[in-house]
GROMACS .gro file of N, CA and C in nm:
model
  396
    1UNK      N    1  11.786   6.610   2.860
    1UNK     CA    2  11.643   6.602   2.883
    1UNK      C    3  11.611   6.550   3.022
    2UNK      N    4  11.683   6.441   3.061
    2UNK     CA    5  11.662   6.382   3.191
    2UNK      C    6  11.704   6.481   3.300
    3UNK      N    7  11.812   6.555   3.276
    3UNK     CA    8  11.859   6.654   3.374
    3UNK      C    9  11.759   6.766   3.392
    4UNK      N   10  11.694   6.809   3.287
    4UNK     CA   11  11.594   6.914   3.294
    4UNK      C   12  11.473   6.872   3.379
    5UNK      N   13  11.432   6.749   3.367
    5UNK     CA   14  11.318   6.697   3.444
    5UNK      C   15  11.355   6.692   3.592
    6UNK      N   16  11.474   6.647   3.622
    6UNK     CA   17  11.520   6.641   3.762
    6UNK      C   18  11.526   6.781   3.821
    7UNK      N   19  11.575   6.878   3.747
    7UNK     CA   20  11.584   7.017   3.796
    7UNK      C   21  11.444   7.073   3.820
    8UNK      N   22  11.350   7.048   3.730
    8UNK     CA   23  11.212   7.097   3.744
    8UNK      C   24  11.147   7.032   3.869
    9UNK      N   25  11.167   6.904   3.889
    9UNK     CA   26  11.109   6.834   4.004
    9UNK      C   27  11.168   6.892   4.134
   10UNK      N   28  11.300   6.916   4.135
   10UNK     CA   29  11.362   6.972   4.253
   10UNK      C   30  11.311   7.114   4.281
   11UNK      N   31  11.294   7.194   4.179
   11UNK     CA   32  11.239   7.329   4.197
   11UNK      C   33  11.097   7.325   4.253
   12UNK      N   34  11.015   7.235   4.200
   12UNK     CA   35  10.877   7.221   4.251
   12UNK      C   36  10.876   7.181   4.399
   13UNK      N   37  10.964   7.088   4.435
   13UNK     CA   38  10.973   7.044   4.576
   13UNK      C   39  11.020   7.157   4.666
   14UNK      N   40  11.120   7.232   4.620
   14UNK     CA   41  11.171   7.342   4.701
   14UNK      C   42  11.064   7.450   4.717
   15UNK      N   43  10.994   7.483   4.612
   15UNK     CA   44  10.886   7.582   4.619
   15UNK      C   45  10.775   7.533   4.712
   16UNK      N   46  10.739   7.405   4.705
   16UNK     CA   47  10.633   7.350   4.790
   16UNK      C   48  10.674   7.357   4.936
   17UNK      N   49  10.796   7.317   4.968
   17UNK     CA   50  10.841   7.323   5.108
   17UNK      C   51  10.854   7.469   5.157
   18UNK      N   52  10.902   7.556   5.069
   18UNK     CA   53  10.912   7.696   5.108
   18UNK      C   54  10.778   7.758   5.133
   19UNK      N   55  10.681   7.728   5.049
   19UNK     CA   56  10.545   7.780   5.067
   19UNK      C   57  10.484   7.727   5.197
   20UNK      N   58  10.501   7.598   5.223
   20UNK     CA   59  10.447   7.541   5.346
   20UNK      C   60  10.512   7.603   5.469
   21UNK      N   61  10.643   7.624   5.463
   21UNK     CA   62  10.715   7.685   5.574
   21UNK      C   63  10.660   7.824   5.604
   22UNK      N   64  10.648   7.908   5.503
   22UNK     CA   65  10.597   8.045   5.524
   22UNK      C   66  10.452   8.044   5.567
   23UNK      N   67  10.373   7.953   5.514
   23UNK     CA   68  10.232   7.948   5.550
   23UNK      C   69  10.214   7.915   5.699
   24UNK      N   70  10.284   7.812   5.742
   24UNK     CA   71  10.266   7.768   5.882
   24UNK      C   72  10.335   7.859   5.982
   25UNK      N   73  10.441   7.925   5.943
   25UNK     CA   74  10.514   8.013   6.037
   25UNK      C   75  10.459   8.154   6.044
   26UNK      N   76  10.407   8.205   5.939
   26UNK     CA   77  10.364   8.344   5.934
   26UNK      C   78  10.212   8.362   5.934
   27UNK      N   79  10.138   8.257   5.903
   27UNK     CA   80   9.992   8.268   5.905
   27UNK      C   81   9.929   8.213   6.030
   28UNK      N   82  10.009   8.144   6.111
   28UNK     CA   83   9.953   8.090   6.234
   28UNK      C   84   9.939   8.202   6.336
   29UNK      N   85   9.829   8.201   6.406
   29UNK     CA   86   9.802   8.305   6.504
   29UNK      C   87   9.871   8.267   6.635
   30UNK      N   88   9.931   8.366   6.701
   30UNK     CA   89   9.996   8.334   6.828
   30UNK      C   90   9.891   8.298   6.933
   31UNK      N   91   9.933   8.218   7.027
   31UNK     CA   92   9.842   8.176   7.133
   31UNK      C   93   9.800   8.297   7.213
   32UNK      N   94   9.671   8.304   7.239
   32UNK     CA   95   9.616   8.417   7.314
   32UNK      C   96   9.649   8.399   7.462
   33UNK      N   97   9.708   8.503   7.521
   33UNK     CA   98   9.742   8.500   7.661
   33UNK      C   99   9.623   8.548   7.741
   34UNK      N  100   9.584   8.473   7.840
   34UNK     CA  101   9.471   8.509   7.925
   34UNK      C  102   9.526   8.569   8.052
   35UNK      N  103   9.475   8.685   8.088
   35UNK     CA  104   9.516   8.752   8.212
   35UNK      C  105   9.403   8.743   8.313
   36UNK      N  106   9.441   8.741   8.439
   36UNK     CA  107   9.345   8.736   8.548
   36UNK      C  108   9.369   8.856   8.639
   37UNK      N  109   9.262   8.914   8.688
   37UNK     CA  110   9.272   9.029   8.779
   37UNK      C  111   9.242   8.986   8.922
   38UNK      N  112   9.313   9.049   9.012
   38UNK     CA  113   9.295   9.024   9.155
   38UNK      C  114   9.281   9.158   9.227
   39UNK      N  115   9.180   9.167   9.310
   39UNK     CA  116   9.161   9.288   9.392
   39UNK      C  117   9.204   9.255   9.536
   40UNK      N  118   9.296   9.335   9.589
   40UNK     CA  119   9.341   9.310   9.727
   40UNK      C  120   9.241   9.358   9.832
   41UNK      N  121   9.119   9.393   9.793
   41UNK     CA  122   9.017   9.432   9.888
   41UNK      C  123   8.967   9.572   9.861
   42UNK      N  124   8.916   9.631   9.970
   42UNK     CA  125   8.858   9.765   9.962
   42UNK      C  126   8.961   9.868   9.914
   43UNK      N  127   8.910   9.985   9.879
   43UNK     CA  128   8.996  10.095   9.836
   43UNK      C  129   9.092  10.132   9.949
   44UNK      N  130   9.204  10.186   9.910
   44UNK     CA  131   9.305  10.232  10.004
   44UNK      C  132   9.282  10.383  10.028
   45UNK      N  133   9.272  10.421  10.154
   45UNK     CA  134   9.257  10.561  10.190
   45UNK      C  135   9.360  10.589  10.299
   46UNK      N  136   9.450  10.684  10.272
   46UNK     CA  137   9.553  10.719  10.369
   46UNK      C  138   9.602  10.861  10.345
   47UNK      N  139   9.664  10.916  10.449
   47UNK     CA  140   9.725  11.048  10.437
   47UNK      C  141   9.850  11.040  10.352
   48UNK      N  142   9.879  11.150  10.284
   48UNK     CA  143  10.004  11.158  10.208
   48UNK      C  144  10.111  11.219  10.296
   49UNK      N  145  10.234  11.197  10.260
   49UNK     CA  146  10.349  11.244  10.335
   49UNK      C  147  10.364  11.396  10.322
   50UNK      N  148  10.384  11.461  10.434
   50UNK     CA  149  10.426  11.601  10.434
   50UNK      C  150  10.319  11.707  10.419
   51UNK      N  151  10.195  11.672  10.399
   51UNK     CA  152  10.092  11.775  10.390
   51UNK      C  153   9.959  11.721  10.439
   52UNK      N  154   9.855  11.800  10.433
   52UNK     CA  155   9.725  11.759  10.484
   52UNK      C  156   9.639  11.693  10.377
   53UNK      N  157   9.699  11.640  10.275
   53UNK     CA  158   9.623  11.576  10.169
   53UNK      C  159   9.614  11.425  10.194
   54UNK      N  160   9.516  11.366  10.128
   54UNK     CA  161   9.503  11.220  10.137
   54UNK      C  162   9.481  11.163   9.999
   55UNK      N  163   9.496  11.030   9.992
   55UNK     CA  164   9.475  10.958   9.867
   55UNK      C  165   9.371  10.849   9.889
   56UNK      N  166   9.289  10.833   9.788
   56UNK     CA  167   9.192  10.724   9.785
   56UNK      C  168   9.220  10.650   9.651
   57UNK      N  169   9.254  10.523   9.662
   57UNK     CA  170   9.290  10.450   9.539
   57UNK      C  171   9.233  10.309   9.547
   58UNK      N  172   9.173  10.266   9.437
   58UNK     CA  173   9.132  10.128   9.419
   58UNK      C  174   9.235  10.061   9.332
   59UNK      N  175   9.286   9.947   9.376
   59UNK     CA  176   9.396   9.881   9.306
   59UNK      C  177   9.352   9.743   9.257
   60UNK      N  178   9.390   9.712   9.134
   60UNK     CA  179   9.371   9.581   9.074
   60UNK      C  180   9.505   9.530   9.027
   61UNK      N  181   9.532   9.403   9.054
   61UNK     CA  182   9.659   9.340   9.013
   61UNK      C  183   9.631   9.240   8.901
   62UNK      N  184   9.717   9.242   8.799
   62UNK     CA  185   9.699   9.155   8.685
   62UNK      C  186   9.806   9.046   8.686
   63UNK      N  187   9.763   8.922   8.666
   63UNK     CA  188   9.854   8.809   8.661
   63UNK      C  189   9.819   8.723   8.537
   64UNK      N  190   9.913   8.647   8.488
   64UNK     CA  191   9.886   8.561   8.372
   64UNK      C  192   9.867   8.416   8.409
   65UNK      N  193   9.890   8.381   8.536
   65UNK     CA  194   9.875   8.244   8.582
   65UNK      C  195   9.765   8.238   8.686
   66UNK      N  196   9.664   8.159   8.659
   66UNK     CA  197   9.547   8.151   8.749
   66UNK      C  198   9.586   8.097   8.887
   67UNK      N  199   9.691   8.017   8.893
   67UNK     CA  200   9.737   7.962   9.020
   67UNK      C  201   9.791   8.069   9.115
   68UNK      N  202   9.834   8.181   9.059
   68UNK     CA  203   9.888   8.289   9.143
   68UNK      C  204   9.777   8.355   9.224
   69UNK      N  205   9.653   8.346   9.178
   69UNK     CA  206   9.542   8.408   9.250
   69UNK      C  207   9.531   8.356   9.394
   70UNK      N  208   9.550   8.225   9.412
   70UNK     CA  209   9.547   8.168   9.547
   70UNK      C  210   9.663   8.218   9.632
   71UNK      N  211   9.778   8.232   9.573
   71UNK     CA  212   9.894   8.285   9.644
   71UNK      C  213   9.869   8.430   9.687
   72UNK      N  214   9.806   8.508   9.597
   72UNK     CA  215   9.774   8.645   9.631
   72UNK      C  216   9.675   8.652   9.749
   73UNK      N  217   9.577   8.563   9.750
   73UNK     CA  218   9.481   8.558   9.862
   73UNK      C  219   9.554   8.527   9.994
   74UNK      N  220   9.647   8.432   9.989
   74UNK     CA  221   9.721   8.395  10.108
   74UNK      C  222   9.808   8.509  10.159
   75UNK      N  223   9.861   8.590  10.068
   75UNK     CA  224   9.953   8.699  10.105
   75UNK      C  225   9.882   8.834  10.115
   76UNK      N  226   9.748   8.834  10.109
   76UNK     CA  227   9.673   8.959  10.103
   76UNK      C  228   9.706   9.058  10.215
   77UNK      N  229   9.718   9.016  10.341
   77UNK     CA  230   9.752   9.116  10.446
   77UNK      C  231   9.888   9.184  10.419
   78UNK      N  232   9.987   9.107  10.373
   78UNK     CA  233  10.118   9.167  10.343
   78UNK      C  234  10.108   9.260  10.223
   79UNK      N  235  10.029   9.221  10.124
   79UNK     CA  236  10.011   9.303  10.003
   79UNK      C  237   9.944   9.435  10.038
   80UNK      N  238   9.836   9.429  10.116
   80UNK     CA  239   9.766   9.552  10.155
   80UNK      C  240   9.859   9.643  10.234
   81UNK      N  241   9.935   9.585  10.328
   81UNK     CA  242  10.028   9.665  10.409
   81UNK      C  243  10.134   9.730  10.323
   82UNK      N  244  10.186   9.656  10.226
   82UNK     CA  245  10.291   9.711  10.137
   82UNK      C  246  10.236   9.825  10.054
   83UNK      N  247  10.115   9.811  10.001
   83UNK     CA  248  10.054   9.918   9.922
   83UNK      C  249  10.030  10.040  10.008
   84UNK      N  250   9.979  10.022  10.129
   84UNK     CA  251   9.959  10.135  10.220
   84UNK      C  252  10.089  10.205  10.252
   85UNK      N  253  10.193  10.130  10.279
   85UNK     CA  254  10.324  10.191  10.309
   85UNK      C  255  10.377  10.274  10.192
   86UNK      N  256  10.358  10.222  10.072
   86UNK     CA  257  10.402  10.295   9.952
   86UNK      C  258  10.323  10.425   9.939
   87UNK      N  259  10.190  10.416   9.954
   87UNK     CA  260  10.106  10.535   9.940
   87UNK      C  261  10.136  10.640  10.049
   88UNK      N  262  10.159  10.595  10.173
   88UNK     CA  263  10.187  10.688  10.283
   88UNK      C  264  10.318  10.764  10.263
   89UNK      N  265  10.411  10.706  10.189
   89UNK     CA  266  10.541  10.768  10.169
   89UNK      C  267  10.546  10.857  10.045
   90UNK      N  268  10.431  10.881   9.985
   90UNK     CA  269  10.424  10.967   9.866
   90UNK      C  270  10.372  11.106   9.904
   91UNK      N  271  10.419  11.206   9.833
   91UNK     CA  272  10.364  11.341   9.844
   91UNK      C  273  10.269  11.363   9.728
   92UNK      N  274  10.190  11.468   9.736
   92UNK     CA  275  10.098  11.498   9.626
   92UNK      C  276  10.174  11.524   9.497
   93UNK      N  277  10.292  11.584   9.509
   93UNK     CA  278  10.376  11.613   9.391
   93UNK      C  279  10.429  11.484   9.329
   94UNK      N  280  10.456  11.382   9.412
   94UNK     CA  281  10.503  11.253   9.359
   94UNK      C  282  10.399  11.188   9.268
   95UNK      N  283  10.272  11.217   9.294
   95UNK     CA  284  10.164  11.147   9.225
   95UNK      C  285  10.103  11.229   9.111
   96UNK      N  286  10.161  11.345   9.082
   96UNK     CA  287  10.105  11.430   8.977
   96UNK      C  288  10.128  11.372   8.838
   97UNK      N  289  10.027  11.382   8.756
   97UNK     CA  290  10.037  11.345   8.615
   97UNK      C  291  10.048  11.197   8.592
   98UNK      N  292  10.054  11.164   8.465
   98UNK     CA  293  10.065  11.023   8.428
   98UNK      C  294  10.201  10.965   8.464
   99UNK      N  295  10.304  11.048   8.464
   99UNK     CA  296  10.437  10.996   8.503
   99UNK      C  297  10.439  10.955   8.648
  100UNK      N  298  10.374  11.032   8.734
  100UNK     CA  299  10.368  10.998   8.877
  100UNK      C  300  10.292  10.870   8.899
  101UNK      N  301  10.180  10.852   8.828
  101UNK     CA  302  10.103  10.730   8.842
  101UNK      C  303  10.175  10.611   8.785
  102UNK      N  304  10.248  10.632   8.677
  102UNK     CA  305  10.326  10.523   8.616
  102UNK      C  306  10.433  10.473   8.712
  103UNK      N  307  10.500  10.567   8.779
  103UNK     CA  308  10.602  10.530   8.878
  103UNK      C  309  10.538  10.453   8.993
  104UNK      N  310  10.421  10.498   9.034
  104UNK     CA  311  10.349  10.430   9.142
  104UNK      C  312  10.309  10.288   9.100
  105UNK      N  313  10.261  10.271   8.978
  105UNK     CA  314  10.230  10.138   8.924
  105UNK      C  315  10.351  10.046   8.941
  106UNK      N  316  10.466  10.095   8.891
  106UNK     CA  317  10.587  10.012   8.893
  106UNK      C  318  10.633   9.981   9.035
  107UNK      N  319  10.624  10.079   9.123
  107UNK     CA  320  10.668  10.057   9.260
  107UNK      C  321  10.579   9.954   9.330
  108UNK      N  322  10.448   9.963   9.311
  108UNK     CA  323  10.356   9.865   9.370
  108UNK      C  324  10.384   9.726   9.312
  109UNK      N  325  10.397   9.720   9.181
  109UNK     CA  326  10.422   9.591   9.113
  109UNK      C  327  10.552   9.527   9.164
  110UNK      N  328  10.659   9.606   9.174
  110UNK     CA  329  10.786   9.552   9.217
  110UNK      C  330  10.782   9.504   9.362
  111UNK      N  331  10.713   9.580   9.448
  111UNK     CA  332  10.704   9.543   9.590
  111UNK      C  333  10.624   9.415   9.607
  112UNK      N  334  10.515   9.400   9.535
  112UNK     CA  335  10.434   9.279   9.547
  112UNK      C  336  10.508   9.159   9.489
  113UNK      N  337  10.582   9.180   9.381
  113UNK     CA  338  10.663   9.071   9.327
  113UNK      C  339  10.770   9.027   9.425
  114UNK      N  340  10.823   9.120   9.506
  114UNK     CA  341  10.917   9.082   9.612
  114UNK      C  342  10.851   8.994   9.715
  115UNK      N  343  10.728   9.028   9.752
  115UNK     CA  344  10.652   8.949   9.851
  115UNK      C  345  10.628   8.808   9.795
  116UNK      N  346  10.596   8.799   9.667
  116UNK     CA  347  10.567   8.669   9.605
  116UNK      C  348  10.693   8.592   9.570
  117UNK      N  349  10.806   8.659   9.566
  117UNK     CA  350  10.934   8.591   9.538
  117UNK      C  351  10.961   8.570   9.391
  118UNK      N  352  10.882   8.627   9.303
  118UNK     CA  353  10.903   8.613   9.157
  118UNK      C  354  10.820   8.720   9.087
  119UNK      N  355  10.849   8.738   8.959
  119UNK     CA  356  10.776   8.836   8.878
  119UNK      C  357  10.644   8.777   8.831
  120UNK      N  358  10.547   8.771   8.920
  120UNK     CA  359  10.418   8.713   8.888
  120UNK      C  360  10.312   8.818   8.857
  121UNK      N  361  10.332   8.941   8.899
  121UNK     CA  362  10.238   9.049   8.871
  121UNK      C  363  10.280   9.112   8.738
  122UNK      N  364  10.189   9.113   8.640
  122UNK     CA  365  10.223   9.169   8.509
  122UNK      C  366  10.188   9.316   8.500
  123UNK      N  367  10.087   9.360   8.577
  123UNK     CA  368  10.048   9.500   8.569
  123UNK      C  369   9.967   9.538   8.693
  124UNK      N  370   9.962   9.667   8.718
  124UNK     CA  371   9.882   9.723   8.827
  124UNK      C  372   9.789   9.826   8.767
  125UNK      N  373   9.662   9.821   8.804
  125UNK     CA  374   9.565   9.917   8.754
  125UNK      C  375   9.498   9.988   8.870
  126UNK      N  376   9.465  10.114   8.851
  126UNK     CA  377   9.386  10.190   8.947
  126UNK      C  378   9.246  10.202   8.891
  127UNK      N  379   9.148  10.153   8.964
  127UNK     CA  380   9.011  10.173   8.920
  127UNK      C  381   8.947  10.293   8.988
  128UNK      N  382   9.020  10.352   9.083
  128UNK     CA  383   8.980  10.475   9.145
  128UNK      C  384   9.108  10.544   9.194
  129UNK      N  385   9.121  10.672   9.173
  129UNK     CA  386   9.241  10.741   9.214
  129UNK      C  387   9.212  10.887   9.237
  130UNK      N  388   9.208  10.925   9.366
  130UNK     CA  389   9.175  11.063   9.403
  130UNK      C  390   9.275  11.112   9.503
  131UNK      N  391   9.332  11.231   9.477
  131UNK     CA  392   9.420  11.298   9.571
  131UNK      C  393   9.354  11.429   9.608
  132UNK      N  394   9.329  11.451   9.738
  132UNK     CA  395   9.269  11.576   9.784
  132UNK      C  396   9.343  11.629   9.902
   0.00000   0.00000   0.00000
């Protein structure tokens, strides 16, 4: 009889701890990550490589650390120059379709992260993108 009571108490304790564990681990909402956008200035307009076409693109950079915004402001001339160099070295065929734009996103992101010395840029967005 005494053994049965001890077993029942142990089962209740195990179930209580198990329920609390699952409740707090699986019902808690993950912390919301806040992203900040930075615009390196006016739209970029430049000729494309190898033909008489040009590109006009508005670029926005996304970061997750608000402190990076000041660093981006300090490095803005280098960032603008890097983006212009990347755009000038593209042909119209390089920029065709979503695959071309995706490659361009990654190239701009990687180059700016090199300037900053770390992976601080999480994404690159175009708010204007025209090739003519």
